[in-house]
Amino acid sequence: MAKHVLVTGGAGFIGSNFADELINMGYKVTIIDNLSTGLKENINPKAIFIKGDVKKPKDVEKCFKKRIDVIFHIAGCASTIKSFHDPAADLFTNVLGTINIINAAIKFKVPRLLYASSMTSYGVPDKIPIKETMSTRPISYYGITKYAGERYCLATGLRKDLSFKLNVTAFRMFNVYGRRQSLTNPYQGVVSIFIGNVLRGEPITIFGDGEQSRDYVHIKDVTRAWINAIDNEKSFGEVFNIGSGTRMSINNLVDFILRAFGKSRKNYKVIYKPERPGDQKHMQADISKAQKLLNWQPKIKFEDGMADTINWAKETWYK
Ligand code: UD1
């Protein structure tokens, strides 16, 4: 029988892409989302949808009326900057929300939990590319809560007092981009923020000198990593970096996106503002562990992934 997967945050950018692919592959899917940033139109009509908040145990428990075999826990506040403005909200959603999911997994004896961790767990890396074994010293409040959630999941996976085995995997995702990343939410990832800026004809703002760099990974590659890991025992109890293994500076990203729209800095306004708190300098994933244990390899070239994302953005914007 097809496995039934609960996708928390399944109306959001990452969660809805996961839900669609799970359904394409024949899984049954339940989605819980409070629609705070997620969109109704992202929800796959074949999924069971529960409008609810992971911060509320009662909402979470509603998802388990039918047997759940696997949980993809993605719901969370996803903004570094917002975490400084409202640390308690970030803490409640990302940590308490994760604890509620874990409690439900235990109560309903769900054997498998995959958790959306973040490269912000590393803070200032020892060196790049970053390996999973390197120090984790988050420098944003957001990074602290994502890392705490990761540890709660993994520590639960080690518990021997439970009457069943809960197999946990955490993915430290780098800068995920692609279709459905919000074009209007200024807190949802630099790629779609810049694309949204250009579509609206407004200036692009670079925080800091723009020489900071990120590892951009396409949502389709990320989706494949998660879904293939469901039944892969080598991933049980493990943490994986999910990135492209390459990096590009924010300055170069701006130039790339402007070029894709037939523009350049000569005819497009780019403003520099001071660096914001919690901003990491250079991030680049060492993906050898995922390559080895998950037999996973990012397949989508940056140029192709960006072309697809920009096409989607134009279609969506001018619809
Ligand atoms: C991002 C995600 C975070 C996720 C992490 C790993 C957001 C807001 N953050 O963190 O949730 O866990 O990747 O996948 O989605 N920048 C500008 N101008 C802008 C916007 C951003 O210069 O208008 C700069 C930022 O200061 C930063 C870089 O671009 O240096 C990347 O920003 P962003 O994608 O927002 O956040 P990350 O910290 O990389």
Coordinates of C-alpha atoms and ligand atoms in Angstrom, one line a residue:
M1 CA 0.0 0.0 0.0
A2 CA 1.2 3.5 -0.8
K3 CA 2.8 5.2 2.1
H4 CA 1.0 8.2 3.6
V5 CA 3.3 11.3 4.1
L6 CA 2.4 14.3 6.3
V7 CA 4.0 17.4 4.8
T8 CA 4.0 20.3 7.3
G9 CA 4.2 23.6 5.6
G10 CA 2.8 21.9 2.4
A11 CA 1.3 25.2 1.0
G12 CA 4.7 26.9 1.1
F13 CA 7.4 27.0 -1.5
I14 CA 9.4 24.0 -0.5
G15 CA 6.6 22.0 1.1
S16 CA 4.2 22.3 -1.9
N17 CA 6.9 21.2 -4.3
F18 CA 7.5 18.1 -2.1
A19 CA 3.8 17.4 -1.9
D20 CA 3.4 17.5 -5.7
E21 CA 6.2 15.2 -6.4
L22 CA 5.2 12.7 -3.6
I23 CA 1.7 12.6 -5.2
N24 CA 3.2 12.1 -8.7
M25 CA 5.1 9.2 -7.3
G26 CA 2.0 7.6 -5.9
Y27 CA 2.3 8.5 -2.2
K28 CA -0.8 9.6 -0.2
V29 CA -0.2 13.1 1.2
T30 CA -1.7 15.1 4.1
I31 CA -0.7 18.8 4.4
I32 CA -0.9 21.0 7.4
D33 CA -0.3 24.7 6.9
N34 CA -1.5 27.8 8.6
L35 CA -1.4 29.8 5.3
S36 CA 0.6 32.5 7.0
T37 CA 3.1 32.6 4.1
G38 CA 1.9 29.5 2.1
L39 CA -0.8 29.8 -0.5
K40 CA -4.0 27.9 -1.0
E41 CA -3.3 27.7 -4.7
N42 CA -0.1 25.8 -4.0
I43 CA -2.0 23.0 -2.3
N44 CA -2.2 19.9 -4.5
P45 CA -6.0 19.0 -4.9
K46 CA -5.2 15.4 -4.3
A47 CA -3.8 16.0 -0.9
I48 CA -5.8 16.1 2.3
F49 CA -5.5 19.6 3.6
I50 CA -5.7 20.7 7.3
K51 CA -5.6 24.3 7.9
G52 CA -3.7 24.4 11.2
D53 CA -0.7 25.6 13.1
V54 CA 2.2 23.4 14.2
K55 CA 2.4 25.5 17.3
K56 CA -1.0 24.0 18.4
P57 CA -0.9 20.4 19.5
K58 CA -4.6 20.0 18.8
D59 CA -4.1 21.1 15.2
V60 CA -1.2 18.8 14.8
E61 CA -3.2 15.8 16.1
K62 CA -5.9 16.4 13.5
C63 CA -3.4 15.2 10.9
F64 CA -3.2 11.7 12.3
K65 CA -6.8 10.6 12.0
K66 CA -5.6 8.4 9.2
R67 CA -2.4 6.5 9.7
I68 CA 0.7 8.5 8.8
D69 CA 3.9 6.5 7.8
V70 CA 6.3 9.4 7.2
I71 CA 6.5 13.0 8.3
F72 CA 8.2 15.7 6.3
H73 CA 8.6 18.6 8.8
I74 CA 9.1 21.8 6.9
A75 CA 6.7 24.3 8.5
G76 CA 8.5 27.1 10.1
C77 CA 9.4 30.8 10.2
A78 CA 12.0 31.0 7.4
S79 CA 13.5 34.4 7.9
T80 CA 16.7 35.3 9.5
I81 CA 15.8 39.0 9.7
K82 CA 12.3 38.4 11.1
S83 CA 13.9 36.2 13.8
F84 CA 15.6 39.3 15.1
H85 CA 12.4 41.4 15.0
D86 CA 10.4 38.7 16.8
P87 CA 12.6 36.1 18.4
A88 CA 9.7 34.6 20.4
A89 CA 7.5 34.0 17.3
D90 CA 10.5 32.3 15.6
L91 CA 11.2 30.2 18.7
F92 CA 7.5 29.1 19.1
T93 CA 7.1 28.1 15.5
N94 CA 10.5 26.5 14.8
V95 CA 11.2 24.9 18.2
L96 CA 7.8 24.4 19.9
G97 CA 6.3 23.5 16.5
T98 CA 9.0 20.8 16.1
I99 CA 8.4 19.5 19.6
N100 CA 4.7 19.2 18.8
I101 CA 5.4 17.2 15.7
I102 CA 7.8 14.9 17.6
N103 CA 5.2 14.4 20.4
A104 CA 2.6 13.4 17.7
A105 CA 5.1 11.1 16.0
I106 CA 5.6 9.4 19.3
K107 CA 1.9 9.2 20.2
F108 CA 0.9 7.9 16.8
K109 CA 4.0 5.7 16.4
V110 CA 5.1 7.2 13.1
P111 CA 8.4 5.4 12.2
R112 CA 9.9 8.0 9.9
L113 CA 10.7 11.7 10.3
L114 CA 12.6 14.0 7.9
Y115 CA 13.4 17.5 9.1
A116 CA 14.1 20.7 7.2
S117 CA 17.3 22.0 8.8
S118 CA 19.3 24.9 7.5
M119 CA 22.8 26.0 6.5
T120 CA 22.2 28.8 9.0
S121 CA 23.0 26.1 11.7
Y122 CA 26.7 26.6 10.8
G123 CA 26.9 30.3 11.4
V124 CA 30.5 31.3 10.6
P125 CA 31.9 28.1 9.0
D126 CA 35.4 26.8 10.0
K127 CA 36.1 26.7 6.3
I128 CA 34.3 26.3 3.0
P129 CA 33.1 24.0 1.5
I130 CA 31.4 23.1 4.8
K131 CA 31.2 19.5 5.9
E132 CA 28.4 18.2 8.2
T133 CA 31.1 17.4 10.9
M134 CA 32.2 21.0 11.2
S135 CA 31.2 23.3 14.1
T136 CA 27.6 24.6 14.3
R137 CA 27.6 28.1 15.8
P138 CA 24.5 29.8 14.4
I139 CA 24.8 33.6 14.4
S140 CA 21.1 34.4 13.7
Y141 CA 18.3 33.7 16.1
Y142 CA 16.7 31.8 13.2
G143 CA 19.8 29.6 12.8
I144 CA 19.6 28.8 16.5
T145 CA 15.9 27.7 16.3
K146 CA 16.5 25.6 13.2
Y147 CA 19.4 23.9 14.7
A148 CA 17.6 23.3 18.0
G149 CA 14.7 21.7 16.0
E150 CA 17.3 19.5 14.2
R151 CA 18.8 18.4 17.5
Y152 CA 15.3 17.6 19.0
C153 CA 14.6 15.4 16.1
L154 CA 17.9 13.6 16.1
A155 CA 17.9 13.1 19.9
T156 CA 14.4 11.6 19.7
G157 CA 15.7 9.2 17.0
L158 CA 18.3 8.0 19.6
R159 CA 15.7 7.3 22.3
K160 CA 15.6 3.7 23.4
D161 CA 12.6 4.1 25.7
L162 CA 10.1 4.3 22.9
S163 CA 8.1 1.2 22.0
F164 CA 9.0 1.6 18.4
K165 CA 12.0 2.9 16.3
L166 CA 11.7 6.5 15.0
N167 CA 14.1 6.9 12.2
V168 CA 15.1 10.5 11.7
T169 CA 17.0 12.4 8.9
A170 CA 17.8 16.1 8.9
F171 CA 18.7 18.1 5.8
R172 CA 20.7 21.2 6.2
M173 CA 19.4 23.0 3.1
F174 CA 21.4 25.8 1.5
N175 CA 19.7 28.5 -0.6
V176 CA 16.9 26.7 -2.3
Y177 CA 15.3 28.4 -5.2
G178 CA 12.8 27.6 -7.9
R179 CA 9.1 27.8 -8.9
R180 CA 6.7 29.1 -6.2
Q181 CA 9.4 30.9 -4.2
S182 CA 7.5 34.1 -3.2
L183 CA 8.0 37.0 -5.6
T184 CA 6.4 39.4 -3.1
N185 CA 7.7 38.2 0.3
P186 CA 10.8 40.2 1.1
Y187 CA 11.8 37.5 3.6
Q188 CA 11.8 34.5 1.4
G189 CA 15.2 34.0 -0.3
V190 CA 17.4 36.3 -2.3
V191 CA 16.8 34.8 -5.7
S192 CA 13.1 35.4 -5.8
I193 CA 13.5 38.8 -4.0
F194 CA 15.7 40.1 -6.8
I195 CA 13.5 38.6 -9.5
G196 CA 10.5 40.3 -7.8
N197 CA 12.4 43.6 -7.7
V198 CA 13.0 43.5 -11.4
L199 CA 9.5 42.4 -12.3
R200 CA 8.2 45.5 -10.4
G201 CA 10.9 47.7 -11.8
E202 CA 12.0 48.7 -8.3
P203 CA 15.7 49.1 -7.3
I204 CA 17.6 46.1 -6.1
T205 CA 19.0 46.5 -2.6
I206 CA 22.2 44.7 -1.7
F207 CA 23.0 44.4 2.0
G208 CA 26.7 44.7 2.7
D209 CA 29.3 44.9 -0.1
G210 CA 27.6 42.1 -2.1
E211 CA 30.7 40.0 -1.9
Q212 CA 29.0 37.5 0.4
S213 CA 28.3 34.3 -1.4
R214 CA 25.7 31.6 -1.3
D215 CA 25.2 28.0 -2.6
Y216 CA 22.0 28.0 -4.6
V217 CA 20.3 24.6 -5.1
H218 CA 17.2 24.0 -7.2
I219 CA 14.0 22.8 -5.5
K220 CA 13.8 19.8 -7.9
D221 CA 17.2 18.5 -6.7
V222 CA 16.2 19.1 -3.1
T223 CA 12.9 17.2 -3.6
R224 CA 14.7 14.2 -5.1
A225 CA 17.1 14.1 -2.1
W226 CA 14.3 14.0 0.4
I227 CA 12.0 11.5 -1.4
N228 CA 14.8 9.1 -2.1
A229 CA 15.9 9.2 1.5
I230 CA 12.5 8.0 2.8
D231 CA 13.4 4.3 2.6
N232 CA 17.1 4.6 2.6
E233 CA 18.4 3.1 5.8
K234 CA 21.8 4.8 5.3
S235 CA 20.1 8.1 6.0
F236 CA 18.6 7.1 9.3
G237 CA 20.0 9.1 12.2
E238 CA 22.0 11.3 9.8
V239 CA 22.4 15.0 8.8
F240 CA 23.0 15.9 5.2
N241 CA 24.0 19.1 3.5
I242 CA 21.8 19.8 0.5
G243 CA 23.4 22.3 -1.8
S244 CA 24.9 22.5 -5.2
G245 CA 28.5 22.3 -3.9
T246 CA 29.2 25.7 -5.7
R247 CA 28.8 29.3 -4.7
M248 CA 28.2 32.7 -6.2
S249 CA 28.4 36.1 -4.7
I250 CA 25.3 38.3 -4.3
N251 CA 26.9 40.9 -6.7
N252 CA 27.2 38.2 -9.4
L253 CA 23.7 37.0 -8.7
V254 CA 22.4 40.5 -9.3
D255 CA 24.3 40.7 -12.6
F256 CA 23.1 37.3 -13.6
I257 CA 19.4 38.2 -13.0
L258 CA 19.7 41.6 -14.6
R259 CA 21.2 39.9 -17.7
A260 CA 18.4 37.4 -17.8
F261 CA 16.0 40.3 -18.1
G262 CA 18.1 42.0 -20.8
K263 CA 19.3 44.7 -18.3
S264 CA 22.5 45.7 -16.6
R265 CA 23.7 48.0 -13.8
K266 CA 24.1 50.7 -16.5
N267 CA 20.3 51.0 -16.9
Y268 CA 19.1 49.4 -13.6
K269 CA 19.3 50.9 -10.1
V270 CA 21.2 48.8 -7.6
I271 CA 21.5 50.3 -4.1
Y272 CA 23.9 49.2 -1.3
K273 CA 22.7 49.3 2.3
P274 CA 24.6 48.2 5.5
E275 CA 24.9 44.5 6.2
R276 CA 22.1 43.1 8.4
P277 CA 22.5 41.2 11.6
G278 CA 23.1 37.5 11.4
D279 CA 24.3 37.6 7.8
Q280 CA 26.7 34.9 6.9
K281 CA 29.6 35.7 4.7
H282 CA 30.5 32.7 2.5
M283 CA 28.4 29.6 2.3
Q284 CA 29.2 26.5 0.2
A285 CA 28.1 23.0 0.9
D286 CA 30.4 20.0 0.8
I287 CA 27.9 17.5 -0.6
S288 CA 30.1 14.4 -0.6
K289 CA 28.1 12.8 2.3
A290 CA 24.8 13.0 0.4
Q291 CA 26.6 11.8 -2.8
K292 CA 27.9 8.8 -1.0
L293 CA 25.1 7.7 1.3
L294 CA 22.1 8.9 -0.6
N295 CA 23.6 8.4 -4.0
W296 CA 22.3 11.9 -4.7
Q297 CA 23.8 14.4 -7.1
P298 CA 22.3 17.8 -7.9
K299 CA 21.4 17.6 -11.6
I300 CA 20.0 21.1 -12.4
K301 CA 22.6 23.5 -13.6
F302 CA 22.3 27.0 -12.2
E303 CA 21.7 28.6 -15.6
D304 CA 18.9 26.1 -16.4
G305 CA 17.3 26.3 -13.0
M306 CA 17.3 30.1 -13.1
A307 CA 15.9 30.2 -16.7
D308 CA 13.0 28.0 -15.5
T309 CA 12.5 30.1 -12.4
I310 CA 12.5 33.4 -14.3
N311 CA 10.1 32.0 -17.0
W312 CA 7.7 30.9 -14.2
A313 CA 8.0 34.3 -12.5
K314 CA 7.2 36.1 -15.7
E315 CA 4.2 33.9 -16.4
T316 CA 2.9 34.3 -12.9
W317 CA 3.5 38.0 -12.8
Y318 CA 1.9 38.9 -16.1
K319 CA -1.0 36.5 -15.8
Ligands
UD1_1 C1 18.3 31.6 3.4 C2 16.9 31.6 3.9 C3 16.8 30.7 5.1 C4 17.3 29.3 4.8 C5 18.8 29.5 4.3 C6 19.3 28.1 3.9 C7 15.4 33.4 3.6 C8 15.0 34.8 4.0 N1 16.5 32.9 4.2 O1 19.2 32.3 4.3 O2 15.4 30.5 5.5 O3 17.4 28.5 6.0 O4 18.8 30.3 3.2 O5 18.6 27.7 2.8 O6 14.9 32.7 2.7 N2 20.3 40.0 0.4 C9 20.5 41.2 -0.3 N3 19.4 41.9 -0.7 C10 18.1 41.4 -0.5 C11 17.9 40.1 0.1 C12 19.0 39.5 0.5 O7 21.6 41.7 -0.4 O8 17.1 42.1 -0.9 C13 21.5 39.2 0.8 C14 21.4 38.9 2.3 O9 21.8 40.0 3.1 C15 22.3 37.7 2.3 C16 22.1 37.0 1.0 O10 21.5 38.0 0.1 O11 23.6 38.0 2.5 C17 21.1 35.8 1.0 O12 19.9 36.2 1.6 P1 18.7 35.3 1.9 O13 18.5 34.3 0.8 O14 17.6 36.2 2.2 O15 19.0 34.6 3.3 P2 20.1 33.6 3.8 O16 20.6 34.1 5.0 O17 21.1 33.2 2.8

